[in-house]
PDB file of C-alpha atoms in Angstrom:
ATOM      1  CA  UNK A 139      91.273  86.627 131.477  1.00  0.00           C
ATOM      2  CA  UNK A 140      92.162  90.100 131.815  1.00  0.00           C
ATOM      3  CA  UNK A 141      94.018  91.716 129.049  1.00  0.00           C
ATOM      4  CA  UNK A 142      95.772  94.959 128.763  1.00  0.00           C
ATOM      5  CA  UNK A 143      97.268  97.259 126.194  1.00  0.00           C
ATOM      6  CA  UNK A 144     100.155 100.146 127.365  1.00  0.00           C
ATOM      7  CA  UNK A 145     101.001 102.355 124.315  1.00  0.00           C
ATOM      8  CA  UNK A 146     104.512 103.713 124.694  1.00  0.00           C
ATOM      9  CA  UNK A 147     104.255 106.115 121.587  1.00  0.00           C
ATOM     10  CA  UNK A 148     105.010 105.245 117.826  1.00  0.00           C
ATOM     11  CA  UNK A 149     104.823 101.505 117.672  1.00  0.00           C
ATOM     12  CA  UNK A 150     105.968 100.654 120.816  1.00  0.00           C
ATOM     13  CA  UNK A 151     103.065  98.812 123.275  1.00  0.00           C
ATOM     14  CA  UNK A 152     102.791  96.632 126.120  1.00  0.00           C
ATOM     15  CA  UNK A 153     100.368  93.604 126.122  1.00  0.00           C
ATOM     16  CA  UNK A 154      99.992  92.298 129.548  1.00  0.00           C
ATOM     17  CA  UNK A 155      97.822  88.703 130.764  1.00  0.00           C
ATOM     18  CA  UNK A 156      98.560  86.740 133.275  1.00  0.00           C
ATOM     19  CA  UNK A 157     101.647  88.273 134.604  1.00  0.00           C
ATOM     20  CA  UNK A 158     103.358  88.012 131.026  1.00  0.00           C
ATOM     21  CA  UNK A 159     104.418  91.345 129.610  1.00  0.00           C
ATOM     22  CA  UNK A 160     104.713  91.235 126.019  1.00  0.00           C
ATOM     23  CA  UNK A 161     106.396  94.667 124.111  1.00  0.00           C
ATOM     24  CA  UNK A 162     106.626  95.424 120.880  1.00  0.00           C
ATOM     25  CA  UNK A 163     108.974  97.754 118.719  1.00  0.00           C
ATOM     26  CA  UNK A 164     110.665  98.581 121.658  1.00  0.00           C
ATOM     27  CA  UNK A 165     112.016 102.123 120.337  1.00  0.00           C
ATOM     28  CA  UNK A 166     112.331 104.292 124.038  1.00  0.00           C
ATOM     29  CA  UNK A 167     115.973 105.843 123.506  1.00  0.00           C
ATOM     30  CA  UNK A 168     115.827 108.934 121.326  1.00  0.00           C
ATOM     31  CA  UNK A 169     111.663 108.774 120.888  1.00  0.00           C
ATOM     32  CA  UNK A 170     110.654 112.462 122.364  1.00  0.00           C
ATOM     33  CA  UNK A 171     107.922 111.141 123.569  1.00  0.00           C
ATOM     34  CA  UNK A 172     108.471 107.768 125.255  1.00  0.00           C
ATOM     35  CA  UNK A 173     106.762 108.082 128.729  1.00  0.00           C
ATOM     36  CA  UNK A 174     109.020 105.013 130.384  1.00  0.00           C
ATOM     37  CA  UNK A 175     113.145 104.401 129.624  1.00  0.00           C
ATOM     38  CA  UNK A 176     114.441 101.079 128.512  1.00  0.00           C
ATOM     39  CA  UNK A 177     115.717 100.517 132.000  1.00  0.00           C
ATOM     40  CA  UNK A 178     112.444 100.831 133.463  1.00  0.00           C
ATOM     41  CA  UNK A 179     110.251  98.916 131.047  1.00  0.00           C
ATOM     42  CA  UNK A 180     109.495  95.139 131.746  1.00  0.00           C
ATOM     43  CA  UNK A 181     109.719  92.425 129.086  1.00  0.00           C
ATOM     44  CA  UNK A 182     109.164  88.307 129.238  1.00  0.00           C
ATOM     45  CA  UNK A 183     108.906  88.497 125.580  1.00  0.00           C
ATOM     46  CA  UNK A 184     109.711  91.211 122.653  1.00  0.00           C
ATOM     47  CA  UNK A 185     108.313  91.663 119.193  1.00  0.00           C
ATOM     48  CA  UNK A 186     110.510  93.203 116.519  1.00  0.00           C
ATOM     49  CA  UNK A 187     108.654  93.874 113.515  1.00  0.00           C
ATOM     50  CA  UNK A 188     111.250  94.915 110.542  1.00  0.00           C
ATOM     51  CA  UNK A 189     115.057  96.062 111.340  1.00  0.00           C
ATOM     52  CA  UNK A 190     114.263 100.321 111.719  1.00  0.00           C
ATOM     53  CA  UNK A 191     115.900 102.226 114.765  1.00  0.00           C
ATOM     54  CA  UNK A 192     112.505 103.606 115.404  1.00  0.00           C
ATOM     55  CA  UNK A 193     111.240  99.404 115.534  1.00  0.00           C
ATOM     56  CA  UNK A 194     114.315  97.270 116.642  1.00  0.00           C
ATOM     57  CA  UNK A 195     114.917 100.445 118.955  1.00  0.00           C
ATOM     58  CA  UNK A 196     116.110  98.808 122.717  1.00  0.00           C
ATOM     59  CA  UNK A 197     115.593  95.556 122.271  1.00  0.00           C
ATOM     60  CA  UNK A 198     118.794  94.462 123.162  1.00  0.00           C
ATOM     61  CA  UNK A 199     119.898  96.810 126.032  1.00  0.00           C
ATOM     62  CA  UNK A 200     116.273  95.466 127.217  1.00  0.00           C
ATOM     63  CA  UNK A 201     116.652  91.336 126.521  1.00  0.00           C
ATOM     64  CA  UNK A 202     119.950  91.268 127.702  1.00  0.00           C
ATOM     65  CA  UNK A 203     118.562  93.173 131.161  1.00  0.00           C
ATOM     66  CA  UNK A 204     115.461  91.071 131.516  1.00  0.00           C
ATOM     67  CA  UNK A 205     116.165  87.880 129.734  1.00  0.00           C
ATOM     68  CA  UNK A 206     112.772  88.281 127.619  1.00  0.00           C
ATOM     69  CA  UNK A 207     113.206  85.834 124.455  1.00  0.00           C
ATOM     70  CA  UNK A 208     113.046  88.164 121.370  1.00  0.00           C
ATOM     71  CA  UNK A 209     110.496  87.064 118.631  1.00  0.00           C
ATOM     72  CA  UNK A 210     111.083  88.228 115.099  1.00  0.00           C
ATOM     73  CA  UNK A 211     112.386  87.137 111.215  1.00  0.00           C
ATOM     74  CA  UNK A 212     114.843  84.505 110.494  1.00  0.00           C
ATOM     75  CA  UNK A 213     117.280  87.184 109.404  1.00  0.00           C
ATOM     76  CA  UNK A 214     116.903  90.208 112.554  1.00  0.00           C
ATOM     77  CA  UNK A 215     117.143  86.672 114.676  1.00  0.00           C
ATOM     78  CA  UNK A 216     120.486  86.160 112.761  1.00  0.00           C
ATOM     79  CA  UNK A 217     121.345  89.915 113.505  1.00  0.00           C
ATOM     80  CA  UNK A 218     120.193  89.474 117.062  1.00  0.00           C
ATOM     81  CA  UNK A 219     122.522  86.348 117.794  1.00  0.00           C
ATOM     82  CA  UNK A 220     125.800  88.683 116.718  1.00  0.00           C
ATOM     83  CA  UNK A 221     124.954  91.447 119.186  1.00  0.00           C
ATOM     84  CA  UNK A 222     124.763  88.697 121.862  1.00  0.00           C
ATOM     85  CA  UNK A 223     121.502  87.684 122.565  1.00  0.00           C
ATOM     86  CA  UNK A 224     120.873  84.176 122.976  1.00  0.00           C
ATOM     87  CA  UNK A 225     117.448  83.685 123.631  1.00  0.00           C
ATOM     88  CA  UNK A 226     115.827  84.179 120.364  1.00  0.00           C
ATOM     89  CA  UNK A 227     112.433  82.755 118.339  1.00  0.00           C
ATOM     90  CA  UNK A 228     112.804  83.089 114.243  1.00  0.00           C
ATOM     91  CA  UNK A 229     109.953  83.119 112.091  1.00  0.00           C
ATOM     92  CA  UNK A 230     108.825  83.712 109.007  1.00  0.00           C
ATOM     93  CA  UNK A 231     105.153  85.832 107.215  1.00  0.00           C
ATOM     94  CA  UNK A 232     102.882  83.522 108.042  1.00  0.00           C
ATOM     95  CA  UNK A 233     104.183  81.289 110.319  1.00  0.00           C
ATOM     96  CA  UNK A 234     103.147  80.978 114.133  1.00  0.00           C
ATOM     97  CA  UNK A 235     103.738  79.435 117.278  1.00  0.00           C
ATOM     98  CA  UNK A 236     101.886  78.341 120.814  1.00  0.00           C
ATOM     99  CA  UNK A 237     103.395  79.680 123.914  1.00  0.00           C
ATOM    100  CA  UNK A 238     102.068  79.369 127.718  1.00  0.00           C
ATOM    101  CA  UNK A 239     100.469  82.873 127.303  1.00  0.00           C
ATOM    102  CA  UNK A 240      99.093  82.304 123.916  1.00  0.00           C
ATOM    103  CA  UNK A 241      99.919  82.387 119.973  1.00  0.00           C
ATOM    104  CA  UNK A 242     101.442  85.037 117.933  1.00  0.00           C
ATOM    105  CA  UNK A 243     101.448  84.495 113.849  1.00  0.00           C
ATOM    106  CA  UNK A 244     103.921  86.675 111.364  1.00  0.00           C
ATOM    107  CA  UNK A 245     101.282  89.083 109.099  1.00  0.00           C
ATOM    108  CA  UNK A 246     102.345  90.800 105.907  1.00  0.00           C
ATOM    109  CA  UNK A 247     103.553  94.218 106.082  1.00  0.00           C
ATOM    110  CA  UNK A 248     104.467  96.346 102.781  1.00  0.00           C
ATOM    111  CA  UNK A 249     107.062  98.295 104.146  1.00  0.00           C
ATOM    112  CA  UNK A 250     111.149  98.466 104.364  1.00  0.00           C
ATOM    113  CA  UNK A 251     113.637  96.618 106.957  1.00  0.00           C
ATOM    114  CA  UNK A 252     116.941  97.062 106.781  1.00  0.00           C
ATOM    115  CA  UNK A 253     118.971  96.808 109.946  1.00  0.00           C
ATOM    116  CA  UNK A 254     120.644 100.155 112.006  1.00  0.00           C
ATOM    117  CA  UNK A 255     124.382  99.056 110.278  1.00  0.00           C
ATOM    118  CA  UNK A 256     122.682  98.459 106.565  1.00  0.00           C
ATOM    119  CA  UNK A 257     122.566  95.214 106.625  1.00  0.00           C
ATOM    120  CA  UNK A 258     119.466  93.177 105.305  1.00  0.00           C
ATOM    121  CA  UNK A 259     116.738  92.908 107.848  1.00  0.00           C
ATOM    122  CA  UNK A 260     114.451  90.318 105.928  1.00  0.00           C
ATOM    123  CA  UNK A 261     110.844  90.860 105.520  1.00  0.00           C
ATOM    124  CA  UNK A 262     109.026  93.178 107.566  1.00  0.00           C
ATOM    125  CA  UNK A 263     106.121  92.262 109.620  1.00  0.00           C
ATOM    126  CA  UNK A 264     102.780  93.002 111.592  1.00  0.00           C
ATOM    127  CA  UNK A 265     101.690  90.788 114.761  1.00  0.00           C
ATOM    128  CA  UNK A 266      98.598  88.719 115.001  1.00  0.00           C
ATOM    129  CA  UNK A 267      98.814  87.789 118.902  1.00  0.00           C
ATOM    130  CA  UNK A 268      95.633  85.552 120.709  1.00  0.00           C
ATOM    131  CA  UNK A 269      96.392  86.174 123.999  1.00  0.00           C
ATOM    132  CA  UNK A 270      93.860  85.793 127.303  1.00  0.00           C
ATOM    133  CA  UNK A 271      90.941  85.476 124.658  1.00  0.00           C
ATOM    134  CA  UNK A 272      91.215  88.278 123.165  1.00  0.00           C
ATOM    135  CA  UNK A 273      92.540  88.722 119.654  1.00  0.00           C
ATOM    136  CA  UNK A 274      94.902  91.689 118.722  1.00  0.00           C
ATOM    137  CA  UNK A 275      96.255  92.420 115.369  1.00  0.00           C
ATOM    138  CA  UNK A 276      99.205  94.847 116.003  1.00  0.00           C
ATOM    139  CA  UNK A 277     100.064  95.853 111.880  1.00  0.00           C
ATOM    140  CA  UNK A 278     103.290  97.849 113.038  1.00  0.00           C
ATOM    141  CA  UNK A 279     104.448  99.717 110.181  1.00  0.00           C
ATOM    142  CA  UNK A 280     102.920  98.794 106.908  1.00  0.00           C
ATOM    143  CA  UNK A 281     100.781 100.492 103.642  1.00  0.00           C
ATOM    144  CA  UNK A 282      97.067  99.716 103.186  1.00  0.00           C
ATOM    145  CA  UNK A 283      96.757  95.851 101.426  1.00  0.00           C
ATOM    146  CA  UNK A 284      93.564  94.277 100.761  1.00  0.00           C
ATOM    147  CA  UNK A 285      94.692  90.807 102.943  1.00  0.00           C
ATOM    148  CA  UNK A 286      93.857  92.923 105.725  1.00  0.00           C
ATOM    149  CA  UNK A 287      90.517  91.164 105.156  1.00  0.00           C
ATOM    150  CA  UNK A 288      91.410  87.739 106.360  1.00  0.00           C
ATOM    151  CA  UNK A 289      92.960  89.013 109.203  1.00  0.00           C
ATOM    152  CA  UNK A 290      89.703  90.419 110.078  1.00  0.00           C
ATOM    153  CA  UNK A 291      88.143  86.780 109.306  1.00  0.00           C
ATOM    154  CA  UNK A 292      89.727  85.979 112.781  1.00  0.00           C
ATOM    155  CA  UNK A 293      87.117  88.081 114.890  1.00  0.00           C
ATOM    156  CA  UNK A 294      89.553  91.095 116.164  1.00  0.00           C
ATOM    157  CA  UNK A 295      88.997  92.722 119.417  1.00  0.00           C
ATOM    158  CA  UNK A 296      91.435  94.973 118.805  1.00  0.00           C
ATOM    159  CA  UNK A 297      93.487  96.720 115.483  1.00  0.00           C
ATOM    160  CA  UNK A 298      96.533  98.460 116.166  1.00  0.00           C
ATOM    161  CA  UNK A 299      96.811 100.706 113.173  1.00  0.00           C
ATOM    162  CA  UNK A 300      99.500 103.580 112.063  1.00  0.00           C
ATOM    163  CA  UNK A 301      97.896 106.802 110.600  1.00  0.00           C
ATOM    164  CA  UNK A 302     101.081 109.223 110.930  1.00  0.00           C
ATOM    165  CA  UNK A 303     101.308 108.753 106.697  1.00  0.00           C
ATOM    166  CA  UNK A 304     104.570 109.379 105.158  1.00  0.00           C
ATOM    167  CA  UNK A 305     106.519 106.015 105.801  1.00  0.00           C
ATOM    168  CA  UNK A 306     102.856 104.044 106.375  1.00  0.00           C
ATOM    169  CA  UNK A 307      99.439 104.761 105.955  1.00  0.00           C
ATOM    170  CA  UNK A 308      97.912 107.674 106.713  1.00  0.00           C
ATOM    171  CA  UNK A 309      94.271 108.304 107.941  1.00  0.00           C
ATOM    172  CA  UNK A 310      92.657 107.728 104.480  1.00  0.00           C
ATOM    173  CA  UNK A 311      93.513 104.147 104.114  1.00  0.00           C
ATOM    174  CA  UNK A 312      93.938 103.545 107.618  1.00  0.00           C
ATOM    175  CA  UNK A 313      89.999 104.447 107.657  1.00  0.00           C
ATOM    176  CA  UNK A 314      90.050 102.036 105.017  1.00  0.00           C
ATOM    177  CA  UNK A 315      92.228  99.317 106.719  1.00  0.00           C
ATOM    178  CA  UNK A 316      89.212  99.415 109.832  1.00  0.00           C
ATOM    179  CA  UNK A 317      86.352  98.492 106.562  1.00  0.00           C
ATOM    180  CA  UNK A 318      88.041  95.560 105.941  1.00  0.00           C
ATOM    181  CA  UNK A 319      89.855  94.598 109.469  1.00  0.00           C
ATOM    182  CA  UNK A 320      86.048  95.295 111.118  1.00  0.00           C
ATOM    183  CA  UNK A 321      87.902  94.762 114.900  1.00  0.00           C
ATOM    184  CA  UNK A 322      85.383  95.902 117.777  1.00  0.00           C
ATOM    185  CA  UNK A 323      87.906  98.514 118.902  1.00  0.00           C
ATOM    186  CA  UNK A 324      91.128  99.928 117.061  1.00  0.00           C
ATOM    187  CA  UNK A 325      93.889 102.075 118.709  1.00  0.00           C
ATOM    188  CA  UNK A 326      96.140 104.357 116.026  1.00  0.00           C
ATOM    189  CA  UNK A 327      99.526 104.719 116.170  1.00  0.00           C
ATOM    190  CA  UNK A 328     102.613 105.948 114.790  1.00  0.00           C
ATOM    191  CA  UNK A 329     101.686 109.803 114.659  1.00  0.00           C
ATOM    192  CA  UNK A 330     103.024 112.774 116.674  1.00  0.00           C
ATOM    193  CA  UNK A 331     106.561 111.396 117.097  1.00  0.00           C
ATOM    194  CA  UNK A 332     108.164 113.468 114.650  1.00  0.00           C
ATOM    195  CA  UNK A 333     106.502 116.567 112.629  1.00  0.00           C
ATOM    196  CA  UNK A 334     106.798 114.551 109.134  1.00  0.00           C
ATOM    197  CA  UNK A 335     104.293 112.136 111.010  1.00  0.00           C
ATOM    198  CA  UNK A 336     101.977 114.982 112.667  1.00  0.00           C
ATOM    199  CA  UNK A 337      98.264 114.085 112.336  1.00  0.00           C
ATOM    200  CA  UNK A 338      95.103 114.743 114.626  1.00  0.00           C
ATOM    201  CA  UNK A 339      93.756 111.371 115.774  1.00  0.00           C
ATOM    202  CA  UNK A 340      90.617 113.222 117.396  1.00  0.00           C
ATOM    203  CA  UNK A 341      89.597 113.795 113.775  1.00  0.00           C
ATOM    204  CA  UNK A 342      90.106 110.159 112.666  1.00  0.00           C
ATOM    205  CA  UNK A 343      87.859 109.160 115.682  1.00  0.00           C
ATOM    206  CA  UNK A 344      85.361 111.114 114.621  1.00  0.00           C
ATOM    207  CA  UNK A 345      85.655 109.761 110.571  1.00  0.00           C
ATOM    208  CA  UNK A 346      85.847 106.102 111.815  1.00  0.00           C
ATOM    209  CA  UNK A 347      83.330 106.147 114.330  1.00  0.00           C
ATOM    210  CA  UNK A 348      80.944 107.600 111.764  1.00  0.00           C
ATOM    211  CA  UNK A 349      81.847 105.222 108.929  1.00  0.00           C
ATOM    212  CA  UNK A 350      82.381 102.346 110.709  1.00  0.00           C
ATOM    213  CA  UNK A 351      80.623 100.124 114.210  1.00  0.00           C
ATOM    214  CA  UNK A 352      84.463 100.282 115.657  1.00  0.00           C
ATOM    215  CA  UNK A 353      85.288 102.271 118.722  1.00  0.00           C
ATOM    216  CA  UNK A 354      88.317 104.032 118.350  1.00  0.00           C
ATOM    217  CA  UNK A 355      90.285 104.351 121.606  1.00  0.00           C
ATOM    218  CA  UNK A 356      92.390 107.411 122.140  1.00  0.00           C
ATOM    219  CA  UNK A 357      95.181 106.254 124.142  1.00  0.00           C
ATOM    220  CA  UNK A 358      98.166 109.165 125.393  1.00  0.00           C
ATOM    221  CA  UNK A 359     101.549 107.847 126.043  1.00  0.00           C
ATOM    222  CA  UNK A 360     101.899 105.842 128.450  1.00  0.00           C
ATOM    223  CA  UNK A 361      98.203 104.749 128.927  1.00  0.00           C
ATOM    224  CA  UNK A 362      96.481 101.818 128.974  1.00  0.00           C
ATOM    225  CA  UNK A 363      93.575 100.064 127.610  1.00  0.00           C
ATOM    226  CA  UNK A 364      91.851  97.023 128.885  1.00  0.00           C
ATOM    227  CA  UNK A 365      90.349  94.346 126.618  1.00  0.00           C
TER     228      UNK A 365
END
């Protein structure tokens, strides 16, 4: 099955198989350099990795205009249900669940969460998704942790990885996130969106590519990859 991968900017992307659209950390509204609008963006299912504005972003303006079920922690699923939304999927680090299109399992992330009004957004989270036969590991917004090598036990075609540094890692230990991920292909993230986050990702290519067997795909906003 065809798969393929739409980066929106920061830590927003579009996995699309079989005529299922699947969109993480919807942020569109307010990101500088979003390529599509919330009203424009299409949705059967949304990710939510940890409470942030820049994470949690549109996600309801965009479930309550598509009907996509929203998949996230027990507690943003608690948060979720007071704004309205109705169609919602808690989990819990760790914990997975089948679908029609495929699985998606809750991965550690070492980061913050707490919700746009300051209330407590639960653990934050990366995505492992298996999806058309190919596996992704989406690690949203998260430090370097050595755990990162049983996720790579599960044969990744593709590591979505944040370099911008500052609030996650930066190209050092995201270098040192692909040695122990080892995924046949890795796309960075989360850089560029704001200046504290500035990096050049044409200079981590070249690091990882020499270090490493993974291809690192260069993706601008808006494009797309195909797995």
């Amino acid at each position: 099955m065809s798969v393929s991968v739409t980066w929106y900017s920061h830590a927003c992307v579009l996995i699309e198989s079989e005529g299922t659209h699947l969109l993480v950390d919807p942020f569109l509204t307010g990101n500088p350099l979003a390529p599509v609008g919330a009203d424009e963006v299409s949705a059967d299912v949304i990710f939510v990795s940890h409470g942030h504005g820049d994470h949690l972003g549109d996600t309801v303006a965009i479930a309550k205009r598509t009907g996509a079920t929203v998949i996230s922690n027990f507690e943003i699923s608690n948060w979720l249900a007071a704004q309205g939304l109705t169609k919602l999927h808690p989990h819990h680090i760790g914990g997975g669940s089948n679908h029609p299109w495929g699985r998606v399992k809750l991965t550690v992330a070492h980061h913050g969460s707490a919700l746009p009004d300051g209330s407590y957004g639960g653990n934050p989270c990366g995505f492992l998704f298996s999806v058309g036969g190919s596996k992704i590991y989406h690690a949203c917004d998260t430090g370097l942790f050595y755990d990162m090598v049983l996720i790579g036990e599960e044969g990744l075609d593709l590591a979505i990885l944040p370099i911008g540094d500052n609030f996650t890692m930066g190209p050092d230990d995201a270098l040192r996130a692909v040695k122990l991920l080892k995924p046949s292909k890795v796309l960075p993230i989360h850089y560029d969106t704001f200046d504290i986050i500035h990096q050049d990702p044409a200079a981590w290519k070249d690091r990882v590519e020499k270090e490493t067997s993974t291809h690192v795909v260069l993706l601008k906003p808006g494009e797309t990859l195909l797995l």
